[in-house]
């Protein structure tokens, strides 16, 4: 099974500053035949279900603000919020879908305002 | 608009049975997998299993195999998650999610809170 590990577990960033969340997979989730990384990022605000932000490691879902960006390849990935807004307070999860049996999520990173 | 609407919160006693539901609308329900995800209080997301409503092909996480049953009724665009004998450790929020053909979870239900307590 592929294990996803996020760092840090929690993060406090000032409004307007950059927030960076890391995600590492226990094996490569880059599929060589199509050169795609099978990595998604989800945002879960308090009391709400998760929401897809990014798929394929860097492809923002329509409607997601462009201050959110994803990067990385192979086993190491990053979610960056370029200028933190109050509404970005949430727990963020990465998920690999390279092997779907089983799917696996990172443990989550709690993002707060400093 | 894609929508997944889940059934309401449940309070049950240990040993009781339960079936919760997830109704899809705004898309072709039979041509997308539906996933179930558990979130225990204050914890992260755990994938439980998936079902293809078109033919009821079902796959389970090894962690949940034999503990729950996933089913679907395509005639009413509804997927189900069922327990025969609940335990206190089943207390959690349960989400259904639509699985994009590329395998990530692109839409989520609002969640069903299941509380198991004597």
CSV table of C-alpha atoms in Angstrom, one decimal:
chain,number,residue,atom,x,y,z
A,1,UNK,CA,0.0,0.0,0.0
A,2,UNK,CA,1.1,3.6,-0.6
A,3,UNK,CA,1.5,5.6,2.5
A,4,UNK,CA,1.1,9.4,2.3
A,5,UNK,CA,2.8,11.6,4.8
A,6,UNK,CA,2.2,15.3,5.2
A,7,UNK,CA,4.2,17.9,6.9
A,8,UNK,CA,3.8,19.8,9.1
A,9,UNK,CA,0.8,18.5,11.0
A,10,UNK,CA,-0.2,22.1,11.8
A,11,UNK,CA,0.8,25.5,10.5
A,12,UNK,CA,0.1,29.1,11.5
A,13,UNK,CA,0.6,31.8,8.9
A,14,UNK,CA,-0.2,35.5,8.9
A,15,UNK,CA,-2.8,36.9,6.6
A,16,UNK,CA,-1.3,37.8,3.2
A,17,UNK,CA,1.7,35.5,3.8
A,18,UNK,CA,2.6,32.3,2.0
A,19,UNK,CA,1.6,28.9,3.3
A,20,UNK,CA,3.3,25.8,2.2
A,21,UNK,CA,2.2,22.2,2.9
A,22,UNK,CA,4.2,19.2,1.9
A,23,UNK,CA,3.1,15.6,1.0
A,24,UNK,CA,5.4,12.6,0.5
A,25,UNK,CA,4.4,9.3,-0.9
A,26,UNK,CA,6.1,6.0,0.0
A,27,UNK,CA,6.6,5.2,-3.6
A,28,UNK,CA,6.4,7.1,-6.9
A,29,UNK,CA,3.0,8.1,-8.0
A,30,UNK,CA,4.2,9.3,-11.4
A,31,UNK,CA,2.8,7.2,-14.2
A,32,UNK,CA,5.5,7.2,-16.8
A,33,UNK,CA,3.3,6.4,-19.8
A,34,UNK,CA,1.4,9.6,-19.5
A,35,UNK,CA,3.8,11.6,-17.3
A,36,UNK,CA,1.1,12.4,-14.8
A,37,UNK,CA,1.3,12.4,-11.0
A,38,UNK,CA,-1.7,10.8,-9.5
A,39,UNK,CA,-2.0,13.2,-6.6
A,40,UNK,CA,-5.0,15.3,-5.4
A,41,UNK,CA,-5.3,18.0,-2.7
A,42,UNK,CA,-8.5,18.5,-0.7
A,43,UNK,CA,-9.6,21.3,1.6
A,44,UNK,CA,-11.9,20.7,4.6
A,45,UNK,CA,-13.2,23.7,6.4
A,46,UNK,CA,-14.6,23.3,9.9
A,47,UNK,CA,-18.0,21.6,9.8
A,48,UNK,CA,-17.9,21.0,6.1
A,49,UNK,CA,-17.1,18.0,3.8
A,50,UNK,CA,-13.8,17.9,1.9
A,51,UNK,CA,-13.6,19.8,-1.3
A,52,UNK,CA,-11.3,19.0,-4.3
A,53,UNK,CA,-8.8,21.8,-4.9
A,54,UNK,CA,-6.2,20.2,-7.2
A,55,UNK,CA,-5.8,17.0,-9.2
A,56,UNK,CA,-2.8,15.7,-11.2
A,57,UNK,CA,-0.6,17.4,-8.6
A,58,UNK,CA,-0.9,20.8,-10.2
A,59,UNK,CA,-4.3,21.2,-12.0
A,60,UNK,CA,-6.6,23.5,-10.1
A,61,UNK,CA,-10.3,22.6,-10.2
A,62,UNK,CA,-12.5,25.2,-11.9
A,63,UNK,CA,-13.5,27.9,-9.5
A,64,UNK,CA,-10.5,27.4,-7.1
A,65,UNK,CA,-8.7,30.7,-6.5
A,66,UNK,CA,-5.4,31.0,-8.3
A,67,UNK,CA,-3.6,31.7,-5.0
A,68,UNK,CA,-3.7,27.9,-4.6
A,69,UNK,CA,-1.1,26.0,-6.5
A,70,UNK,CA,0.3,22.5,-6.5
A,71,UNK,CA,3.7,21.3,-7.5
A,72,UNK,CA,6.1,18.3,-7.3
A,73,UNK,CA,6.6,15.0,-9.0
A,74,UNK,CA,7.4,11.4,-8.2
A,75,UNK,CA,7.2,11.2,-4.4
A,76,UNK,CA,7.4,14.8,-3.2
A,77,UNK,CA,4.6,17.3,-3.6
A,78,UNK,CA,3.7,20.8,-2.3
A,79,UNK,CA,0.5,22.8,-1.9
A,80,UNK,CA,1.2,26.5,-1.8
A,81,UNK,CA,-1.2,29.3,-0.9
A,82,UNK,CA,0.5,32.4,-2.1
A,83,UNK,CA,-1.3,35.0,0.0
A,84,UNK,CA,-3.3,33.5,2.9
A,85,UNK,CA,-6.9,34.7,3.3
A,86,UNK,CA,-9.1,34.2,6.4
A,87,UNK,CA,-11.3,31.8,4.5
A,88,UNK,CA,-8.4,29.5,3.8
A,89,UNK,CA,-8.4,28.3,7.4
A,90,UNK,CA,-9.0,24.6,7.0
A,91,UNK,CA,-7.4,21.1,7.1
A,92,UNK,CA,-5.7,20.2,3.9
A,93,UNK,CA,-5.3,16.6,2.7
A,94,UNK,CA,-3.3,15.0,0.0
A,95,UNK,CA,-4.5,11.8,-1.7
A,96,UNK,CA,-2.8,9.4,-4.1
A,97,UNK,CA,-5.0,7.7,-6.7
A,98,UNK,CA,-2.1,5.9,-8.5
A,99,UNK,CA,-3.3,2.7,-6.8
A,100,UNK,CA,-7.0,2.8,-6.1
A,101,UNK,CA,-7.1,-0.4,-4.1
A,102,UNK,CA,-6.6,1.0,-1.6
A,103,UNK,CA,-6.8,4.8,-2.0
A,104,UNK,CA,-4.8,6.6,0.6
A,105,UNK,CA,-4.8,10.0,2.2
A,106,UNK,CA,-2.3,12.0,4.1
A,107,UNK,CA,-3.0,12.6,7.8
A,108,UNK,CA,-4.0,16.2,7.2
A,109,UNK,CA,-2.4,19.6,7.9
A,110,UNK,CA,-4.3,22.1,9.9
A,111,UNK,CA,-3.8,25.6,8.7
A,112,UNK,CA,-4.5,28.5,11.0
A,113,UNK,CA,-4.1,32.3,11.1
A,114,UNK,CA,-1.1,33.6,13.1
B,1,UNK,CA,-25.0,20.7,-10.9
B,2,UNK,CA,-23.6,17.5,-9.4
B,3,UNK,CA,-25.1,16.9,-6.0
B,4,UNK,CA,-24.7,14.0,-3.5
B,5,UNK,CA,-27.3,14.2,-0.7
B,6,UNK,CA,-26.8,12.0,2.3
B,7,UNK,CA,-29.3,10.8,4.9
B,8,UNK,CA,-29.6,12.4,8.3
B,9,UNK,CA,-27.7,11.9,11.5
B,10,UNK,CA,-28.2,8.6,13.3
B,11,UNK,CA,-28.0,7.6,17.0
B,12,UNK,CA,-27.8,3.9,17.6
B,13,UNK,CA,-27.0,1.4,20.3
B,14,UNK,CA,-24.2,-1.1,20.1
B,15,UNK,CA,-25.3,-4.3,18.3
B,16,UNK,CA,-28.0,-2.5,16.2
B,17,UNK,CA,-28.0,-2.4,12.4
B,18,UNK,CA,-27.9,0.7,10.2
B,19,UNK,CA,-28.1,1.6,6.6
B,20,UNK,CA,-27.2,5.1,5.5
B,21,UNK,CA,-27.8,6.5,2.0
B,22,UNK,CA,-26.3,8.8,-0.6
B,23,UNK,CA,-28.5,10.1,-3.5
B,24,UNK,CA,-26.8,11.4,-6.6
B,25,UNK,CA,-28.3,14.0,-9.0
B,26,UNK,CA,-27.2,16.2,-11.8
B,27,UNK,CA,-25.2,13.5,-13.6
B,28,UNK,CA,-25.4,10.0,-14.9
B,29,UNK,CA,-25.4,8.0,-11.6
B,30,UNK,CA,-24.7,4.7,-13.3
B,31,UNK,CA,-21.5,5.7,-15.0
B,32,UNK,CA,-19.4,7.0,-12.0
B,33,UNK,CA,-18.1,5.1,-9.1
B,34,UNK,CA,-19.2,6.2,-5.6
B,35,UNK,CA,-16.7,6.1,-2.7
B,36,UNK,CA,-17.4,6.0,1.0
B,37,UNK,CA,-15.0,7.7,3.4
B,38,UNK,CA,-14.9,7.6,7.2
B,39,UNK,CA,-13.8,10.4,9.4
B,40,UNK,CA,-13.6,9.6,13.1
B,41,UNK,CA,-14.0,12.5,15.6
B,42,UNK,CA,-11.0,14.8,15.2
B,43,UNK,CA,-9.3,12.5,12.8
B,44,UNK,CA,-8.4,12.3,9.1
B,45,UNK,CA,-10.0,10.7,6.1
B,46,UNK,CA,-10.1,6.9,5.6
B,47,UNK,CA,-11.3,5.3,2.4
B,48,UNK,CA,-13.7,2.5,3.0
B,49,UNK,CA,-14.8,1.2,-0.4
B,50,UNK,CA,-16.3,2.0,-3.8
B,51,UNK,CA,-19.2,0.9,-5.9
B,52,UNK,CA,-20.0,1.2,-9.5
B,53,UNK,CA,-23.8,1.7,-9.6
B,54,UNK,CA,-24.1,0.6,-13.2
B,55,UNK,CA,-23.4,-3.1,-12.3
B,56,UNK,CA,-22.9,-2.9,-8.5
B,57,UNK,CA,-19.2,-3.9,-8.8
B,58,UNK,CA,-17.9,-3.2,-5.3
B,59,UNK,CA,-14.4,-3.0,-3.9
B,60,UNK,CA,-13.5,-2.7,-0.2
B,61,UNK,CA,-10.5,-1.4,1.7
B,62,UNK,CA,-8.9,-4.4,3.6
B,63,UNK,CA,-9.5,-2.4,6.8
B,64,UNK,CA,-13.3,-2.4,6.2
B,65,UNK,CA,-13.8,-5.7,4.4
B,66,UNK,CA,-16.4,-7.7,6.3
B,67,UNK,CA,-17.2,-4.8,8.6
B,68,UNK,CA,-19.6,-3.0,6.3
B,69,UNK,CA,-21.6,-3.6,3.1
B,70,UNK,CA,-21.8,-1.2,0.3
B,71,UNK,CA,-24.7,-1.4,-2.2
B,72,UNK,CA,-26.6,0.7,-4.7
B,73,UNK,CA,-30.0,1.0,-6.3
B,74,UNK,CA,-29.5,2.6,-9.7
B,75,UNK,CA,-33.3,2.9,-10.2
B,76,UNK,CA,-33.3,5.7,-7.6
B,77,UNK,CA,-29.7,6.9,-8.0
B,78,UNK,CA,-28.8,6.0,-4.4
B,79,UNK,CA,-25.8,4.3,-2.8
B,80,UNK,CA,-25.8,2.8,0.6
B,81,UNK,CA,-23.5,1.9,3.5
B,82,UNK,CA,-24.7,-0.7,5.9
B,83,UNK,CA,-23.7,-2.2,9.2
B,84,UNK,CA,-25.2,-5.4,10.7
B,85,UNK,CA,-23.9,-4.9,14.2
B,86,UNK,CA,-22.7,-1.5,15.2
B,87,UNK,CA,-19.9,-0.9,17.7
B,88,UNK,CA,-19.0,2.2,19.6
B,89,UNK,CA,-15.9,2.5,17.5
B,90,UNK,CA,-18.2,3.1,14.4
B,91,UNK,CA,-19.0,6.5,15.8
B,92,UNK,CA,-17.9,8.8,13.0
B,93,UNK,CA,-18.9,11.1,10.1
B,94,UNK,CA,-19.3,9.2,6.9
B,95,UNK,CA,-19.0,10.8,3.5
B,96,UNK,CA,-19.9,9.6,0.1
B,97,UNK,CA,-18.0,11.0,-2.9
B,98,UNK,CA,-18.3,10.8,-6.6
B,99,UNK,CA,-15.2,9.3,-8.3
B,100,UNK,CA,-14.0,11.0,-11.4
B,101,UNK,CA,-13.1,8.7,-14.3
B,102,UNK,CA,-9.5,9.7,-13.6
B,103,UNK,CA,-10.0,8.3,-10.0
B,104,UNK,CA,-9.9,11.4,-7.7
B,105,UNK,CA,-13.0,12.4,-5.7
B,106,UNK,CA,-14.5,15.3,-7.5
B,107,UNK,CA,-17.8,15.9,-5.5
B,108,UNK,CA,-18.7,15.0,-1.9
B,109,UNK,CA,-21.9,14.6,0.0
B,110,UNK,CA,-22.5,16.7,3.1
B,111,UNK,CA,-21.8,13.7,5.5
B,112,UNK,CA,-23.8,11.5,7.8
B,113,UNK,CA,-22.9,11.6,11.5
B,114,UNK,CA,-23.3,8.2,13.1
B,115,UNK,CA,-23.2,8.0,16.9
B,116,UNK,CA,-23.1,4.6,18.6
B,117,UNK,CA,-23.6,4.7,22.3
B,118,UNK,CA,-25.3,2.7,25.0
